[in-house]
Coordinates of N, CA and C and ligand atoms in Angstrom, one line a residue:
M11 N -93.6 -30.1 3.8 CA -92.2 -29.8 4.1 C -91.6 -28.5 4.1
S12 N -91.5 -27.6 3.5 CA -90.7 -26.7 3.9 C -91.5 -25.3 5.1
N13 N -92.5 -25.8 5.6 CA -93.6 -25.2 6.5 C -92.9 -25.5 8.0
E14 N -91.1 -25.4 8.1 CA -90.8 -25.3 9.2 C -91.6 -24.3 10.5
T15 N -92.0 -24.8 12.0 CA -92.5 -23.9 12.8 C -91.0 -23.7 13.4
D16 N -91.3 -22.2 14.4 CA -90.6 -21.5 15.3 C -89.5 -22.3 15.8
R17 N -90.1 -23.2 16.8 CA -89.2 -24.5 17.6 C -88.5 -25.3 16.5
E18 N -88.9 -25.7 15.3 CA -88.2 -26.4 14.5 C -86.5 -25.8 14.1
I19 N -86.9 -24.7 13.9 CA -86.0 -23.8 13.4 C -85.1 -23.1 14.7
E20 N -85.5 -23.3 15.8 CA -85.0 -23.0 17.0 C -83.8 -24.3 17.2
A21 N -84.6 -25.8 16.7 CA -83.9 -26.7 16.8 C -82.7 -27.2 15.9
L22 N -82.9 -26.6 14.5 CA -81.7 -26.7 13.6 C -80.5 -25.6 13.9
F23 N -81.5 -24.4 14.3 CA -80.0 -23.9 14.9 C -79.2 -24.0 16.1
R24 N -79.8 -24.8 17.4 CA -79.2 -25.2 18.3 C -78.1 -26.3 17.5
A25 N -78.7 -27.1 17.1 CA -77.8 -28.2 16.9 C -76.9 -27.6 15.6
A26 N -77.1 -26.4 14.9 CA -76.0 -26.0 14.0 C -74.9 -25.6 15.4
A27 N -75.4 -24.8 16.0 CA -74.9 -24.0 17.1 C -73.5 -25.1 17.8
A28 N -74.2 -25.8 18.2 CA -73.3 -27.2 18.8 C -72.7 -27.6 17.7
A29 N -72.7 -28.0 17.0 CA -71.6 -28.1 15.8 C -70.3 -27.3 15.5
R30 N -70.8 -25.6 15.6 CA -70.1 -25.1 15.1 C -68.9 -25.0 16.4
A31 N -69.6 -25.6 17.7 CA -68.3 -25.6 19.1 C -67.4 -26.4 19.0
Q32 N -67.6 -27.0 17.7 CA -66.9 -28.3 17.5 C -66.3 -28.2 16.5
A33 N -66.0 -26.9 15.5 CA -65.3 -26.5 14.0 C -63.6 -26.4 14.9
H34 N -63.2 -27.2 13.4 CA -61.7 -27.3 13.7 C -60.9 -25.9 12.9
A35 N -61.1 -24.8 13.1 CA -61.0 -23.6 12.4 C -59.4 -22.7 12.7
P36 N -58.6 -23.4 12.8 CA -57.3 -22.3 13.7 C -56.7 -21.6 12.3
Y37 N -56.9 -21.4 11.2 CA -56.4 -20.4 10.5 C -57.1 -19.3 10.1
S38 N -58.3 -19.5 9.6 CA -59.4 -18.8 9.2 C -60.1 -18.4 10.7
R39 N -59.9 -19.2 11.6 CA -61.0 -18.4 13.0 C -62.4 -18.3 12.6
F40 N -62.8 -18.4 11.9 CA -63.8 -18.5 11.5 C -64.6 -20.0 11.8
R41 N -65.4 -20.2 12.5 CA -66.3 -21.6 12.9 C -67.6 -21.5 12.1
V42 N -67.9 -22.8 11.7 CA -69.4 -22.9 10.9 C -69.5 -24.0 11.3
G43 N -71.5 -24.5 11.8 CA -72.1 -25.2 11.7 C -73.1 -25.2 11.1
A44 N -73.1 -26.6 10.8 CA -74.5 -26.7 9.9 C -75.4 -27.3 10.3
A45 N -76.6 -27.7 10.2 CA -77.8 -28.9 10.7 C -78.7 -29.1 9.4
I46 N -78.6 -30.5 9.2 CA -79.7 -30.7 8.1 C -80.8 -31.6 8.8
R47 N -82.3 -31.0 8.4 CA -82.8 -32.1 8.4 C -83.4 -32.9 7.8
G48 N -83.3 -34.3 7.7 CA -83.7 -35.0 6.8 C -85.0 -35.6 6.4
E49 N -85.4 -36.5 5.4 CA -86.7 -36.9 5.5 C -86.9 -37.6 6.5
S50 N -86.5 -38.6 7.1 CA -86.3 -39.3 8.3 C -87.3 -38.7 9.7
G51 N -86.6 -37.3 9.6 CA -86.9 -36.3 11.2 C -86.1 -36.2 11.4
H52 N -84.7 -36.8 11.3 CA -83.5 -36.5 12.4 C -82.8 -35.4 12.1
I53 N -81.8 -34.6 12.7 CA -80.9 -33.4 12.4 C -79.6 -34.1 12.1
H54 N -79.2 -33.4 11.0 CA -77.4 -34.1 10.8 C -76.5 -32.8 10.8
V55 N -75.3 -33.2 11.9 CA -74.8 -31.9 11.6 C -73.2 -31.9 11.4
G56 N -72.8 -30.5 11.2 CA -71.1 -31.1 10.8 C -70.6 -29.3 10.8
C57 N -69.4 -29.4 10.9 CA -68.9 -28.1 11.1 C -67.6 -28.6 10.3
N58 N -66.9 -27.1 10.1 CA -65.5 -27.3 9.7 C -64.1 -27.4 9.9
V59 N -63.9 -27.9 8.9 CA -62.7 -28.9 9.0 C -61.6 -28.1 8.7
E60 N -60.8 -27.5 9.0 CA -59.9 -26.7 8.8 C -58.1 -28.1 8.4
N61 N -57.2 -27.4 7.2 CA -56.3 -28.0 7.6 C -54.8 -27.5 7.0
A62 N -53.9 -27.4 7.4 CA -52.8 -26.8 7.2 C -52.2 -26.7 5.6
A63 N -52.8 -27.6 4.9 CA -53.1 -28.1 3.6 C -54.5 -27.3 3.2
Y64 N -54.0 -25.4 2.9 CA -55.8 -25.1 3.0 C -56.6 -25.5 2.3
P65 N -56.3 -26.3 0.7 CA -57.6 -26.3 0.2 C -57.9 -27.8 0.4
V66 N -57.5 -28.4 1.4 CA -58.1 -29.9 2.1 C -58.9 -29.2 2.7
G67 N -59.3 -28.2 3.6 CA -60.1 -28.3 4.5 C -61.8 -28.6 3.9
T68 N -62.4 -28.6 4.7 CA -64.2 -29.0 4.4 C -65.0 -27.8 5.0
C69 N -66.2 -27.6 4.4 CA -67.3 -26.6 5.3 C -68.0 -27.5 5.7
A70 N -68.9 -27.0 6.8 CA -69.8 -27.3 7.4 C -70.7 -28.0 7.1
E71 N -71.6 -27.6 5.8 CA -72.6 -28.4 4.9 C -72.0 -29.4 4.3
A72 N -70.5 -30.1 4.1 CA -70.2 -30.8 3.4 C -70.1 -31.9 4.7
G73 N -69.6 -31.5 5.8 CA -69.9 -32.3 6.7 C -71.2 -33.0 6.8
A74 N -71.9 -32.2 7.5 CA -73.7 -32.4 7.9 C -73.8 -33.2 6.5
I75 N -73.8 -33.0 5.4 CA -74.3 -33.8 4.1 C -73.5 -35.1 4.4
A76 N -72.4 -34.8 4.6 CA -71.7 -36.8 4.5 C -72.3 -37.4 6.0
A77 N -72.9 -36.8 7.0 CA -73.0 -37.8 7.9 C -74.8 -37.8 7.6
M78 N -76.3 -37.2 7.3 CA -77.0 -37.8 6.3 C -76.7 -38.9 5.8
V79 N -75.8 -38.7 4.8 CA -75.4 -39.5 3.9 C -75.7 -41.0 4.1
A80 N -74.8 -41.2 5.4 CA -74.7 -41.9 6.2 C -75.3 -42.6 7.0
A81 N -76.2 -41.6 7.3 CA -77.3 -42.6 8.4 C -78.4 -42.8 7.2
G82 N -78.3 -42.7 6.0 CA -79.4 -43.5 5.3 C -80.4 -42.5 5.2
D83 N -80.4 -41.0 5.3 CA -81.2 -40.1 4.4 C -80.5 -39.8 3.1
R84 N -81.9 -39.7 2.4 CA -81.3 -39.0 0.9 C -82.2 -37.5 1.0
R85 N -82.9 -37.4 1.4 CA -83.5 -36.0 0.9 C -83.3 -35.1 2.6
I86 N -82.9 -33.8 1.6 CA -82.9 -32.5 3.0 C -84.5 -31.6 2.9
T87 N -84.8 -31.5 4.3 CA -85.8 -30.6 3.9 C -86.0 -30.1 4.8
A88 N -85.1 -29.2 5.2 CA -84.7 -27.7 5.5 C -82.9 -27.8 6.1
I89 N -82.3 -26.6 5.9 CA -81.2 -26.7 6.3 C -80.4 -25.2 7.2
A90 N -80.0 -25.3 7.9 CA -79.5 -24.0 8.9 C -77.8 -24.1 9.0
V91 N -77.3 -22.7 9.0 CA -75.6 -22.7 8.5 C -75.6 -21.7 9.7
A92 N -74.6 -22.2 10.8 CA -74.8 -21.0 11.5 C -73.4 -20.9 11.8
G93 N -72.8 -19.5 11.5 CA -71.0 -19.0 11.4 C -70.4 -18.1 12.7
S94 N -69.6 -17.4 13.0 CA -69.0 -17.3 14.5 C -69.2 -16.0 14.0
G95 N -69.3 -15.0 12.9 CA -69.3 -13.5 12.7 C -71.0 -13.2 13.0
P96 N -70.9 -11.8 12.8 CA -71.9 -10.9 13.2 C -73.0 -11.5 12.2
D97 N -72.7 -11.4 11.2 CA -73.8 -11.4 10.1 C -74.3 -13.1 9.6
P98 N -75.8 -12.7 9.2 CA -75.9 -14.7 8.7 C -74.9 -15.1 7.9
C99 N -74.5 -16.4 8.2 CA -73.7 -17.3 7.0 C -74.0 -17.7 6.1
M100 N -73.8 -17.0 4.7 CA -74.3 -18.0 3.7 C -73.6 -19.3 2.9
P101 N -74.5 -19.7 2.7 CA -72.8 -21.6 2.5 C -72.5 -20.7 0.9
C102 N -71.4 -21.2 0.6 CA -70.7 -20.8 0.0 C -71.2 -21.3 -1.4
G103 N -70.3 -21.0 -2.8 CA -71.2 -21.5 -3.8 C -70.8 -22.7 -3.9
A104 N -69.9 -23.6 -3.7 CA -69.3 -25.2 -3.3 C -70.6 -25.7 -3.0
C105 N -70.9 -25.5 -1.9 CA -71.6 -25.7 -1.0 C -73.2 -25.4 -1.1
R106 N -73.5 -24.3 -1.7 CA -74.7 -24.5 -2.7 C -74.9 -26.0 -3.9
Q107 N -74.1 -25.8 -4.4 CA -74.3 -27.4 -5.3 C -74.4 -28.6 -4.3
R108 N -73.4 -29.0 -3.4 CA -73.7 -29.5 -2.9 C -74.9 -30.0 -2.1
I109 N -75.7 -28.9 -1.6 CA -76.8 -29.2 -1.2 C -78.5 -29.4 -1.9
V110 N -78.3 -28.9 -3.3 CA -79.2 -29.0 -4.6 C -79.1 -30.3 -5.0
E111 N -77.6 -31.3 -4.5 CA -77.7 -32.8 -5.2 C -78.9 -33.5 -4.3
F112 N -79.2 -32.7 -2.8 CA -80.5 -33.5 -2.3 C -81.0 -33.2 -1.8
V113 N -81.7 -32.0 -2.2 CA -83.1 -31.1 -1.7 C -84.4 -31.0 -2.3
A114 N -85.2 -30.1 -1.9 CA -86.6 -30.4 -2.7 C -85.8 -28.4 -2.9
D115 N -86.7 -27.4 -4.2 CA -86.4 -26.6 -4.9 C -86.8 -25.5 -3.9
D116 N -87.9 -26.2 -2.8 CA -88.7 -25.0 -1.9 C -87.6 -25.3 -0.6
A117 N -87.2 -25.9 0.0 CA -86.6 -26.3 1.3 C -86.2 -25.0 1.8
P118 N -86.5 -24.8 2.8 CA -85.6 -23.6 3.5 C -84.4 -23.6 3.8
V119 N -83.5 -22.6 3.5 CA -82.3 -22.2 4.4 C -82.1 -21.4 5.5
Y120 N -81.7 -21.8 6.5 CA -81.6 -20.8 7.5 C -80.2 -20.3 7.9
C121 N -79.8 -19.0 7.5 CA -78.7 -18.5 7.7 C -78.4 -17.7 9.1
F122 N -77.9 -18.4 10.3 CA -77.7 -17.3 11.2 C -75.9 -16.8 11.3
G123 N -75.8 -15.8 12.7 CA -74.3 -15.8 12.7 C -74.6 -16.0 14.1
N124 N -73.9 -15.3 14.5 CA -73.6 -15.6 16.4 C -75.0 -15.1 17.1
D125 N -75.9 -14.1 16.8 CA -77.3 -14.1 17.4 C -77.9 -14.8 16.5
S126 N -78.8 -15.6 17.4 CA -79.6 -16.7 16.6 C -81.3 -15.8 16.5
D127 N -81.2 -14.5 16.9 CA -82.3 -13.6 16.4 C -82.2 -13.3 15.0
D128 N -81.1 -13.2 14.6 CA -80.7 -11.9 13.6 C -80.4 -13.3 12.6
S129 N -81.8 -13.6 12.0 CA -81.2 -14.5 11.0 C -81.9 -14.2 9.0
Y130 N -81.2 -15.3 8.5 CA -81.9 -14.9 7.3 C -82.4 -16.2 6.4
R131 N -83.4 -16.1 6.1 CA -84.4 -16.9 5.2 C -84.2 -17.0 3.8
S132 N -83.7 -18.4 3.4 CA -83.7 -17.9 1.7 C -84.4 -19.7 1.3
T133 N -84.3 -20.0 0.2 CA -84.4 -21.0 -0.7 C -83.3 -21.3 -1.4
V134 N -83.3 -23.1 -1.5 CA -82.3 -23.3 -2.1 C -82.4 -22.8 -3.4
K135 N -83.2 -23.0 -4.1 CA -83.8 -22.2 -5.5 C -83.3 -20.8 -5.9
S136 N -83.3 -20.2 -4.5 CA -83.0 -18.4 -4.9 C -81.9 -18.9 -4.6
L137 N -81.1 -19.5 -4.1 CA -79.3 -19.2 -3.9 C -79.2 -20.2 -5.0
L138 N -79.6 -21.0 -5.7 CA -78.8 -21.6 -6.7 C -80.1 -21.8 -8.0
P139 N -80.3 -20.5 -8.6 CA -81.1 -20.9 -9.7 C -80.1 -21.8 -10.8
S140 N -80.8 -22.2 -11.3 CA -80.8 -23.3 -12.7 C -79.4 -24.1 -12.5
P141 N -79.6 -24.8 -11.4 CA -78.3 -25.8 -11.3 C -78.0 -26.8 -12.0
F142 N -76.9 -27.4 -12.0 CA -76.7 -28.4 -12.6 C -76.9 -29.4 -12.1
S143 N -77.7 -30.8 -12.5 CA -78.0 -31.7 -11.7 C -77.9 -33.0 -12.4
L144 N -78.5 -33.9 -11.5 CA -78.5 -35.7 -12.2 C -79.4 -35.4 -13.3
H145 N -80.6 -34.5 -12.7 CA -81.9 -34.6 -14.2 C -81.0 -33.4 -15.7
R146 N -80.7 -32.8 -15.3 CA -79.9 -32.0 -16.6 C -79.0 -33.4 -17.3
Q147 N -77.7 -33.8 -16.5 CA -76.8 -34.9 -17.1 C -77.6 -36.1 -17.5
A148 N -78.7 -36.3 -16.8 CA -79.9 -37.6 -17.9 C -80.1 -37.2 -19.2
A149 N -80.3 -35.2 -19.3 CA -80.8 -35.0 -20.2 C -80.1 -35.3 -21.4
A150 N -78.8 -34.4 -21.1 CA -77.3 -34.4 -21.6 C -77.0 -35.5 -22.4
S151 N -76.8 -37.0 -21.6 CA -76.7 -38.2 -21.7 C -77.4 -38.8 -22.9
N152 N -78.9 -38.7 -22.7 CA -79.7 -39.1 -23.9 C -79.8 -38.6 -25.1
E153 N -79.6 -37.5 -24.8 CA -78.6 -36.5 -26.7 C -78.3 -37.4 -27.1
V154 N -76.7 -37.8 -26.6 CA -75.7 -38.3 -26.7 C -76.1 -39.6 -27.6
D155 N -77.2 -40.9 -26.8 CA -77.8 -41.5 -27.4 C -78.5 -41.7 -28.2
Ligands
THU203 N1 -67.2 -21.7 5.3 C1 -68.1 -23.0 5.9 O1 -68.0 -24.3 6.6 N2 -69.5 -22.8 4.8 C2 -69.7 -22.3 3.8 O2 -70.9 -22.1 3.5 C3 -68.8 -20.9 3.7 C4 -67.1 -21.4 4.4 C5 -66.0 -22.3 6.4 C6 -65.2 -23.1 5.4 C7 -63.5 -22.3 6.4 O3 -63.0 -23.1 7.4 C8 -64.0 -21.0 6.9 O4 -65.3 -20.9 6.6 C9 -64.0 -19.6 6.1 O5 -63.9 -19.5 4.5

């Protein structure tokens, strides 16, 4: 599942970069695109959508996850994030939690900046160790019962 080939990584990067080009980021001027490979094999994309009321803005990963869920996929097998800066764009803390909801521990997270050659590969597990999850929530509510 997490054995993406270079070609698959390239496909994810291209999809993320195309979504990034659609970003609405007039306030930060930092464009981000995200591409998710779902269990169906489809790639779902999103971009950051900022708002004049700053906290209302949404991250690229949130958009890609919403697109994935609306398309019927429920499992992320790989995700790529492409920011518009020189360094690879790491998912923010809130997006790490969003990703964990739909992902296998060892699923790869590919982080890119402007340059597709300069990527950083991580896993969801290492980006967010010991996450809060449905599993833990269920365990806690069983304890109450
Ligand atoms: N941003 C994302 O879209 N994803 C991240 O994981 C990090 C931050 C966006 C939010 C905001 O529109 C801009 O980048 C600057 O923070």
